[in-house]
């Protein structure tokens, strides 16, 4: 009955414990302290259940001893009750074990959750601190701003990586929710939500700050581009304004310059808009810059404004100067036009005057009056010409205007000389007509006298011979006069080209007929002599005329004077020289023909040539030799001059064309470089400027040609030629220098572009290789601390290898920024896309490695804790096993007691390891959740189960041996007690036998 009551009490206690366990199905809190407190209570309950199990075992033994003597019905009732109690005890113990395991898992998860939360919170605080450490003010430098933006981007990437960690933390807490109440779940969700909200809010602030900085950088780059564009425009404008001096430019070029300046004036408004945008940039970003950068921005903008205003003023001032200059040049042109028109009118009047002079004296006097009137007009025009000469200093250097002014001066001189010549010619014509009439009258008187002598020679008692001689002498004298009269008459008649008349020649011919008749009457045989004399006189006259004509044409025939620089004018001079050469040949041919006739006639009549005729013949031959040599020399001189001028103009054209093409080629590409075609552009420039040596040869050639031209030029043409050569050399030097500078910049950028492509290709290849290596490293097992340590070492080594490429990444980014400054928009987009893709791959890889490194460090720490606890536990178990195998005296009581004491100590040590087991289990659970692969989880689980199994086997073995020893000792104690009792009894019996032998029978009966 007592047993039943105790069983009921124990079953009630078991139900109470079961209700208690059932009430703990859900945890309302999740703090480590509360979970540990629950765990300790479960441990206490477990110990109590273990003690109850021992009691149940003892009770079971007692019941087993008791029921052997009880009836069958009571025996069944007791055994059923005992089985019910044991079954309920087992159920409670199983439930407790399940709850204990569940609570251990919860504790491990909570610990891991808190550690993760603390780590993520710490990381977020570090990121906040790093964010606060960045400068809140902007700098007025695009490079420094880009570096600051890179820092923000790097921090942004780190913050983005933390999103993944927080998301994983949220996922890992899902299994904790099942065993919690709504309040517990709400607390965990609130903690994670608060962390996520802090992270999200920080990420938004960071992103906003990065976007603001990105926008500022874009505005700053735009501002710098606008500054560069404005300064370039100012410099080009100043250069255009300083390119030429007004006195050296033609009016057409000045008008073009004025048109260009007006074009610049129209562009000023657009650049004012550009300057206004720069001022808006200053107003927007000046407050957020540092004081130094504010001052720098203000000074920079003030300098740009000052320079722009100065250039605008220069443009307006230059436009005013050019306009005044054009007005002045137009005035000069008008004056030149008036003078030209006047001279044209004078030329027209001169042309309208009949150049032919009538043999009539009155007509010649009328022509003389007209020429004298024109001469008076020319003298009145001389002050106007003087005024025109004074305007030469104000000429714009234009060759046509200067040529017109020179032509006006020469035309004036020519007209003045021509009119004067015609006046003198008319006066001479009047004088010659007076002389002709007087001479003809005298000749007529002489002939009348000769006719009278011939007619009355006999009547006067004068011999015919004497008369003939006298008449002959007179006829000889008069024949010379008649020849001159005839020549003068012909000259006078030739002066009337419009109406050819022979009035005077006829009169002279009549006189000649009279002489001829007299001559025929005198002597027929003297006809040939007379004829020879006539021929001689004609010859001498012709020689004199030819000599006079040669004297007049000497300058054109023999003088090698200066030749104009223009090839067309030189050609005209050559043509004129050829005409004169033909005329000289005709003159010489005529004289030689007449000389041959005279010599032939004299030879026929046997009349020797006079010394005068011989001298004339010698003079003609000598004149022919000198004239032909001089004409040949001058013709050679003119041909060489003409050839050199053609060569000079050809060289000038080639050099001008080359300089124009070079300038156009260098002026192309202001919108920036296209690096895909930059090598072609360099090749094009290189191919083109290899012709620079050819241009140098042309310059050398034109110098040689010019050196030969200078002796044939006058002062003005020499100065013009020198200035042309100087301009060619200056332009050539500027073009070649600019080409060398531009090609040097382009080659540098091309080399940077090729190096960038190579670096990007190498980096992509390295990133691909690193990605493959990373995939292989991720396949490493974490099933043991050694594997984890090896994996961590590989990851760290991999991170070091990855970081070795950071300088190259930074160099690529720096190179891209450098290339973007001079690239066009298309190339800048391509560069941005290229470096953004590379940076994204790099950032993702570094982020994955850093996250993996952090995870492996956590796993390594957990493995070390697990291994250390396992090692400590194994040492205790090994010591216990060692003590279990220690030999002892199993036959003596003392040996058994010592053995029991040792076993109790071993059992106590094993029981004291329960906190270590709990800690080991917690570490195992945390390690199990941290390990990435099932293999690693199974390995840790097997180690834990193996040691737990070993511990349980050892504990069971110790307890079984202790139980056996206790039973052995109890048996021995009971035996010793019986022996002692038996000994006492034997002693008493011996005493009684010795003292009372008569009771032996009784004792025997008692036995």
Short mmCIF file of C-alpha atoms in Angstrom, two decimals, residues 58 75 190 236 242 254 295 297 330 378 454 503 531 580 633 673 703 739 798 880 930 945 960 978:
data_model
loop_
_atom_site.label_atom_id
_atom_site.label_comp_id
_atom_site.label_asym_id
_atom_site.label_seq_id
_atom_site.Cartn_x
_atom_site.Cartn_y
_atom_site.Cartn_z
CA UNK A 58 15.85 0.41 -6.55
CA UNK A 75 1.79 -9.27 -8.50
CA UNK A 190 11.62 44.79 -34.78
CA UNK A 236 41.85 82.68 -81.00
CA UNK A 242 46.88 90.51 -84.03
CA UNK A 254 40.53 94.07 -94.54
CA UNK A 295 38.26 82.46 -53.25
CA UNK A 297 36.52 80.10 -57.92
CA UNK A 330 37.57 103.82 -100.65
CA UNK A 378 47.72 118.07 -118.44
CA UNK A 454 72.05 125.31 -172.07
CA UNK A 503 51.41 117.21 -154.38
CA UNK A 531 73.27 107.01 -161.11
CA UNK A 580 62.11 95.09 -132.36
CA UNK A 633 72.43 88.83 -125.04
CA UNK A 673 39.81 62.70 -80.31
CA UNK A 703 65.48 80.90 -102.27
CA UNK A 739 52.05 69.70 -86.49
CA UNK A 798 43.49 35.06 -53.04
CA UNK A 880 38.73 8.57 -17.03
CA UNK A 930 27.65 28.45 -40.06
CA UNK A 945 27.86 12.12 -31.49
CA UNK A 960 27.61 -0.48 -13.85
CA UNK A 978 27.63 -12.96 9.42
#
